[in-house]
């Protein structure tokens, strides 16, 4: 079955460009013009991914994502203007998986959508990863996409799960940003340093809320390493 993508943007030309590019890549699309319509569409039928414009009037993309994360972990790709850097960072911290800045290349957008979809739902032909990862009180089960700390469920996006899995696979290593993103993104898709930092910050916040303030430590000038997770 082709992937079903919801596109939410108040600019009809941008909606048309995105839908054309995604459909050309073999996906099915549904387009809406505002945040409220996006939430209604998701409520009626959950898409495989949402392309969500940050700068919509009435209800912006950040508010849509905030409300969506109360009930769903559907992957979100944000669209943002070049001068909205703080909004892009906030979007990732709220649970967005990636962002594309306007003006954008439709080809790049399709590539990023495919990367997120591969991480969120691995291809059936690939063998299931039945390994169990544990470090301190942190545990990950890739086959069921389940994570927990001290027995408490940990809700992670697909990108966040892959990043933590990369650390748990090499618990004594210091990983630079390239190594961290290699754990999370397939293919040669450029990811800005701020995207890496935002995902790390989001993981830290989620673990801190469960009583683990040291899940990922910063090694200044080098990269990151797994904390004690005790």
Coordinates of N, CA, C and O in Angstrom, one line a residue, residues 22-139:
X22 N 5.1 14.4 -4.0 CA 4.9 13.2 -3.2 C 4.2 12.1 -4.1 O 4.5 10.9 -4.0
X23 N 3.2 12.6 -4.8 CA 2.4 11.6 -5.6 C 3.3 11.1 -6.8 O 3.2 9.9 -7.1
X24 N 4.2 11.9 -7.3 CA 5.1 11.4 -8.3 C 6.0 10.4 -7.7 O 6.5 9.5 -8.5
X25 N 6.3 10.4 -6.4 CA 7.1 9.4 -5.8 C 6.4 8.2 -5.3 O 6.9 7.4 -4.6
X26 N 5.1 8.1 -5.7 CA 4.3 7.0 -5.4 C 3.5 7.0 -4.1 O 2.9 6.0 -3.7
X27 N 3.3 8.2 -3.5 CA 2.5 8.3 -2.3 C 1.2 8.9 -2.6 O 0.9 9.5 -3.6
X28 N 0.2 8.7 -1.7 CA -1.1 9.3 -1.7 C -1.1 10.5 -0.8 O -0.5 10.4 0.3
X29 N -1.8 11.6 -1.2 CA -1.8 12.8 -0.4 C -3.2 13.3 -0.1 O -4.1 13.0 -0.8
X30 N -3.2 14.0 1.0 CA -4.5 14.8 1.3 C -4.0 16.1 1.8 O -3.0 16.3 2.6
X31 N -4.6 17.2 1.3 CA -4.1 18.6 1.6 C -5.2 19.3 2.3 O -6.4 19.2 2.0
X32 N -4.8 20.1 3.3 CA -5.7 21.0 4.1 C -5.0 22.3 4.2 O -3.8 22.4 4.1
X33 N -5.8 23.3 4.5 CA -5.3 24.7 4.5 C -5.0 25.3 5.8 O -4.5 26.4 5.9
X34 N -5.4 24.6 6.9 CA -5.2 25.2 8.2 C -5.0 24.1 9.3 O -5.3 23.0 9.0
X35 N -4.6 24.6 10.5 CA -4.3 23.6 11.6 C -5.5 22.9 12.1 O -5.4 21.7 12.3
X36 N -6.6 23.5 12.2 CA -7.8 22.9 12.7 C -8.3 21.8 11.7 O -8.6 20.7 12.1
X37 N -8.2 22.0 10.4 CA -8.5 21.0 9.4 C -7.6 19.9 9.5 O -7.9 18.7 9.2
X38 N -6.3 20.2 9.8 CA -5.3 19.1 9.9 C -5.7 18.1 11.0 O -5.6 16.9 10.9
X39 N -6.0 18.7 12.2 CA -6.4 17.8 13.3 C -7.6 17.0 13.0 O -7.7 15.9 13.4
X40 N -8.6 17.6 12.4 CA -9.8 16.9 12.0 C -9.5 15.8 11.1 O -10.0 14.7 11.2
X41 N -8.6 16.0 10.1 CA -8.3 15.0 9.1 C -7.6 13.8 9.8 O -7.8 12.7 9.5
X42 N -6.7 14.2 10.7 CA -5.9 13.1 11.4 C -6.9 12.3 12.3 O -6.7 11.1 12.4
X43 N -7.9 13.0 12.9 CA -8.8 12.3 13.7 C -9.7 11.3 12.9 O -10.1 10.2 13.4
X44 N -10.0 11.7 11.7 CA -10.8 10.8 10.8 C -10.0 9.6 10.3 O -10.5 8.5 10.3
X45 N -8.7 9.9 9.9 CA -7.9 8.8 9.4 C -6.4 9.2 9.6 O -6.0 10.2 9.1
X46 N -5.8 8.4 10.4 CA -4.4 8.7 10.8 C -3.5 8.5 9.5 O -3.5 7.4 8.9
X47 N -2.7 9.5 9.1 CA -1.8 9.4 8.0 C -0.5 8.7 8.4 O -0.3 8.4 9.6
X48 N 0.3 8.4 7.5 CA 1.6 7.8 7.8 C 2.6 8.9 8.2 O 3.6 8.6 8.9
X49 N 2.4 10.1 7.7 CA 3.2 11.2 8.0 C 2.5 12.5 7.8 O 1.6 12.6 6.9
X50 N 2.8 13.6 8.5 CA 2.2 14.9 8.3 C 3.3 15.9 7.9 O 4.3 16.0 8.6
X51 N 3.1 16.6 6.8 CA 3.9 17.7 6.4 C 3.2 18.9 6.9 O 2.1 19.2 6.5
X52 N 3.8 19.6 7.8 CA 3.1 20.6 8.6 C 3.8 22.0 8.6 O 5.0 22.1 9.0
X53 N 3.1 23.0 8.0 CA 3.7 24.3 8.0 C 3.6 25.0 9.3 O 2.6 25.0 10.0
X54 N 4.7 25.6 9.8 CA 4.8 26.2 11.1 C 3.9 27.5 11.0 O 3.2 27.8 12.0
X55 N 4.0 28.3 9.9 CA 3.5 29.6 9.9 C 2.1 29.8 9.5 O 1.7 30.8 8.8
X56 N 1.2 28.8 9.8 CA -0.2 29.0 9.4 C -0.9 29.9 10.3 O -0.6 30.0 11.5
X57 N -1.9 30.7 9.8 CA -2.7 31.6 10.7 C -3.7 30.8 11.5 O -3.8 29.6 11.3
X58 N -4.3 31.5 12.5 CA -5.3 30.9 13.4 C -4.6 29.9 14.3 O -4.3 30.2 15.5
X59 N -4.4 28.7 13.8 CA -3.6 27.7 14.6 C -2.4 27.3 13.9 O -2.4 26.7 12.8
X60 N -1.2 27.7 14.4 CA 0.0 27.4 13.7 C 0.5 26.0 13.9 O -0.1 25.2 14.6
X61 N 1.5 25.6 13.1 CA 2.0 24.2 13.1 C 2.5 23.7 14.4 O 2.3 22.6 14.8
X62 N 3.1 24.6 15.2 CA 3.6 24.3 16.6 C 2.4 23.8 17.5 O 2.5 22.8 18.2
X63 N 1.3 24.6 17.4 CA 0.2 24.3 18.2 C -0.5 23.0 17.8 O -0.9 22.1 18.6
X64 N -0.5 22.8 16.5 CA -1.1 21.5 15.9 C -0.2 20.3 16.4 O -0.8 19.3 16.9
X65 N 1.1 20.4 16.4 CA 2.0 19.4 16.8 C 1.8 19.1 18.3 O 1.8 18.0 18.8
X66 N 1.7 20.2 19.1 CA 1.5 20.1 20.6 C 0.3 19.3 20.9 O 0.3 18.4 21.7
X67 N -0.8 19.6 20.2 CA -2.1 18.9 20.5 C -2.0 17.5 19.9 O -2.5 16.5 20.6
X68 N -1.4 17.3 18.8 CA -1.3 16.0 18.2 C -0.5 15.0 19.1 O -0.9 13.8 19.2
X69 N 0.5 15.5 19.8 CA 1.4 14.6 20.6 C 0.7 14.1 21.9 O 1.2 13.3 22.5
X70 N -0.5 14.7 22.2 CA -1.2 14.2 23.3 C -1.8 12.8 23.0 O -2.1 12.0 23.9
X71 N -2.1 12.6 21.7 CA -2.8 11.4 21.3 C -2.1 10.5 20.3 O -2.5 9.4 20.0
X72 N -1.0 11.0 19.6 CA -0.5 10.3 18.5 C 1.0 10.6 18.4 O 1.5 11.7 18.7
X73 N 1.7 9.6 17.9 CA 3.2 9.8 17.6 C 3.4 9.7 16.1 O 4.5 9.4 15.7
X74 N 2.4 10.1 15.3 CA 2.6 10.1 13.8 C 3.8 11.0 13.5 O 3.9 12.1 14.1
X75 N 4.7 10.6 12.6 CA 5.8 11.4 12.2 C 5.4 12.8 11.6 O 4.4 12.9 10.9
X76 N 6.1 13.8 12.0 CA 5.8 15.2 11.5 C 7.1 15.8 10.9 O 8.2 15.8 11.5
X77 N 6.9 16.3 9.6 CA 8.0 17.0 9.0 C 7.5 18.5 8.9 O 6.5 18.8 8.3
X78 N 8.2 19.4 9.6 CA 7.8 20.8 9.6 C 8.4 21.5 8.4 O 9.4 21.2 7.8
X79 N 7.6 22.5 7.9 CA 8.0 23.5 6.9 C 8.1 24.8 7.7 O 7.3 25.2 8.5
X80 N 9.2 25.5 7.4 CA 9.4 26.8 8.1 C 10.1 27.8 7.2 O 10.9 27.4 6.3
X81 N 9.9 29.1 7.4 CA 10.6 30.1 6.7 C 12.0 30.2 7.2 O 12.3 29.8 8.4
X82 N 13.0 30.7 6.4 CA 14.4 30.8 6.8 C 14.6 31.6 8.1 O 15.5 31.4 8.8
X83 N 13.7 32.6 8.3 CA 14.0 33.5 9.5 C 13.2 33.0 10.7 O 13.1 33.8 11.7
X84 N 12.8 31.8 10.7 CA 12.0 31.3 11.9 C 12.8 30.2 12.6 O 12.3 29.1 13.0
X85 N 14.1 30.4 12.8 CA 15.0 29.4 13.4 C 14.5 28.9 14.7 O 14.5 27.7 15.0
X86 N 14.1 29.8 15.6 CA 13.6 29.4 16.9 C 12.4 28.6 16.8 O 12.2 27.6 17.6
X87 N 11.5 28.8 15.8 CA 10.3 28.0 15.7 C 10.7 26.6 15.2 O 10.1 25.6 15.6
X88 N 11.7 26.5 14.3 CA 12.2 25.2 13.9 C 12.7 24.4 15.1 O 12.4 23.2 15.2
X89 N 13.5 25.0 16.0 CA 14.0 24.3 17.1 C 12.9 23.9 18.1 O 12.8 22.8 18.5
X90 N 11.9 24.8 18.3 CA 10.8 24.5 19.1 C 10.0 23.3 18.5 O 9.5 22.4 19.3
X91 N 9.8 23.3 17.2 CA 9.1 22.2 16.6 C 9.7 20.9 16.8 O 9.0 19.9 17.1
X92 N 11.0 20.8 16.7 CA 11.7 19.5 17.0 C 11.6 19.1 18.4 O 11.4 18.0 18.8
X93 N 11.6 20.1 19.3 CA 11.5 19.8 20.8 C 10.1 19.3 21.1 O 9.9 18.6 22.1
X94 N 9.1 19.8 20.3 CA 7.7 19.3 20.6 C 7.5 17.9 20.0 O 6.4 17.4 20.2
X95 N 8.4 17.4 19.3 CA 8.2 16.0 18.8 C 8.2 15.9 17.3 O 7.9 14.9 16.7
X96 N 8.6 17.0 16.6 CA 8.8 16.9 15.2 C 10.0 16.0 14.8 O 10.9 16.0 15.6
X97 N 9.9 15.4 13.7 CA 11.0 14.5 13.3 C 12.1 15.2 12.4 O 13.2 14.8 12.5
X98 N 11.7 16.2 11.7 CA 12.7 17.0 10.9 C 12.0 18.2 10.4 O 10.8 18.4 10.6
X99 N 12.7 19.1 9.7 CA 12.1 20.3 9.1 C 12.8 20.6 7.7 O 13.9 20.2 7.5
X100 N 12.0 21.2 6.9 CA 12.5 21.7 5.6 C 12.2 23.2 5.6 O 11.1 23.7 5.9
X101 N 13.2 24.0 5.2 CA 13.0 25.5 5.1 C 12.5 25.9 3.8 O 12.8 25.3 2.7
X102 N 11.7 27.0 3.8 CA 11.2 27.6 2.6 C 12.2 28.7 2.1 O 12.7 29.5 3.0
X103 N 12.4 28.9 0.8 CA 11.9 28.0 -0.3 C 12.7 26.7 -0.2 O 13.8 26.6 0.2
X104 N 12.0 25.6 -0.7 CA 12.6 24.3 -0.6 C 12.6 23.6 -1.9 O 11.9 23.9 -2.8
X105 N 13.5 22.6 -2.0 CA 13.5 21.7 -3.2 C 12.5 20.6 -3.0 O 12.6 19.9 -2.0
X106 N 11.5 20.4 -3.9 CA 10.6 19.3 -3.7 C 11.3 17.9 -3.7 O 10.9 17.0 -3.0
X107 N 12.4 17.8 -4.4 CA 13.2 16.6 -4.4 C 13.8 16.3 -3.0 O 13.8 15.2 -2.5
X108 N 14.3 17.4 -2.3 CA 14.8 17.2 -0.9 C 13.7 16.9 0.0 O 13.8 16.0 0.9
X109 N 12.5 17.5 -0.2 CA 11.4 17.2 0.7 C 11.0 15.7 0.6 O 10.8 15.1 1.6
X110 N 10.9 15.2 -0.6 CA 10.6 13.8 -0.8 C 11.6 12.9 -0.2 O 11.3 11.9 0.5
X111 N 12.9 13.3 -0.3 CA 14.0 12.5 0.3 C 13.9 12.4 1.8 O 14.0 11.4 2.5
X112 N 13.5 13.6 2.4 CA 13.4 13.6 3.9 C 12.2 12.9 4.4 O 12.2 12.2 5.4
X113 N 11.1 12.9 3.6 CA 9.9 12.2 3.9 C 10.2 10.7 3.9 O 9.8 9.9 4.8
X114 N 10.9 10.2 2.9 CA 11.3 8.8 2.7 C 12.2 8.4 3.9 O 12.0 7.2 4.4
X115 N 13.1 9.2 4.3 CA 14.0 8.9 5.4 C 13.1 8.7 6.7 O 13.3 7.7 7.4
X116 N 12.2 9.6 7.0 CA 11.4 9.5 8.2 C 10.5 8.2 8.1 O 10.4 7.5 9.1
X117 N 9.9 8.0 7.0 CA 9.1 6.8 6.8 C 9.8 5.5 7.0 O 9.3 4.5 7.6
X118 N 11.1 5.4 6.5 CA 11.8 4.2 6.7 C 12.1 4.0 8.2 O 12.1 2.8 8.6
X119 N 12.4 5.1 8.9 CA 12.7 4.9 10.3 C 11.4 4.6 11.1 O 11.5 3.8 12.1
X120 N 10.3 5.2 10.7 CA 9.1 5.0 11.5 C 8.5 3.6 11.2 O 7.9 3.0 12.1
X121 N 8.7 3.1 10.0 CA 8.1 1.8 9.7 C 9.1 1.1 8.8 O 9.0 1.2 7.5
X122 N 10.0 0.2 9.3 CA 11.0 -0.4 8.5 C 10.3 -1.3 7.4 O 9.2 -1.8 7.6
X123 N 11.0 -1.4 6.3 CA 10.5 -2.3 5.2 C 10.3 -3.7 5.7 O 11.1 -4.3 6.3
X124 N 9.2 -4.4 5.3 CA 8.9 -5.7 5.7 C 10.0 -6.7 5.3 O 10.2 -7.7 6.0
X125 N 10.7 -6.4 4.2 CA 11.7 -7.4 3.8 C 13.0 -7.4 4.7 O 13.7 -8.4 4.7
X126 N 13.1 -6.4 5.5 CA 14.3 -6.3 6.4 C 14.0 -7.2 7.6 O 12.9 -7.2 8.1
X127 N 15.0 -8.0 8.0 CA 14.8 -8.9 9.2 C 14.6 -8.0 10.4 O 15.2 -7.0 10.6
X128 N 13.7 -8.5 11.3 CA 13.4 -7.8 12.5 C 14.6 -7.8 13.5 O 15.3 -8.8 13.6
X129 N 14.9 -6.7 14.1 CA 15.9 -6.6 15.1 C 15.4 -7.0 16.4 O 14.7 -6.3 17.1
X130 N 15.7 -8.3 16.8 CA 15.2 -8.8 18.0 C 16.1 -8.6 19.2 O 15.9 -9.2 20.3
X131 N 17.2 -7.8 19.0 CA 18.1 -7.6 20.1 C 17.4 -6.7 21.2 O 16.6 -5.9 20.9
X132 N 17.8 -6.9 22.4 CA 17.4 -6.1 23.5 C 18.6 -5.2 24.0 O 19.7 -5.7 24.2
X133 N 18.3 -3.9 24.2 CA 19.4 -3.0 24.6 C 19.1 -2.5 26.0 O 17.9 -2.1 26.3
X134 N 20.1 -2.6 26.9 CA 19.8 -2.1 28.3 C 21.1 -1.4 28.8 O 22.2 -1.8 28.5
X135 N 20.9 -0.3 29.5 CA 22.1 0.4 30.1 C 21.5 1.1 31.3 O 20.7 2.0 31.2
X136 N 22.0 0.7 32.5 CA 21.5 1.2 33.7 C 20.0 0.8 33.8 O 19.6 -0.3 33.6
X137 N 19.1 1.8 34.0 CA 17.7 1.5 34.1 C 17.0 1.8 32.7 O 15.8 1.7 32.7
X138 N 17.8 2.1 31.7 CA 17.2 2.4 30.4 C 17.2 1.1 29.5 O 18.2 0.4 29.5
X139 N 16.0 0.9 28.9 CA 15.9 -0.4 28.1 C 15.2 0.0 26.8 O 14.2 0.7 26.8

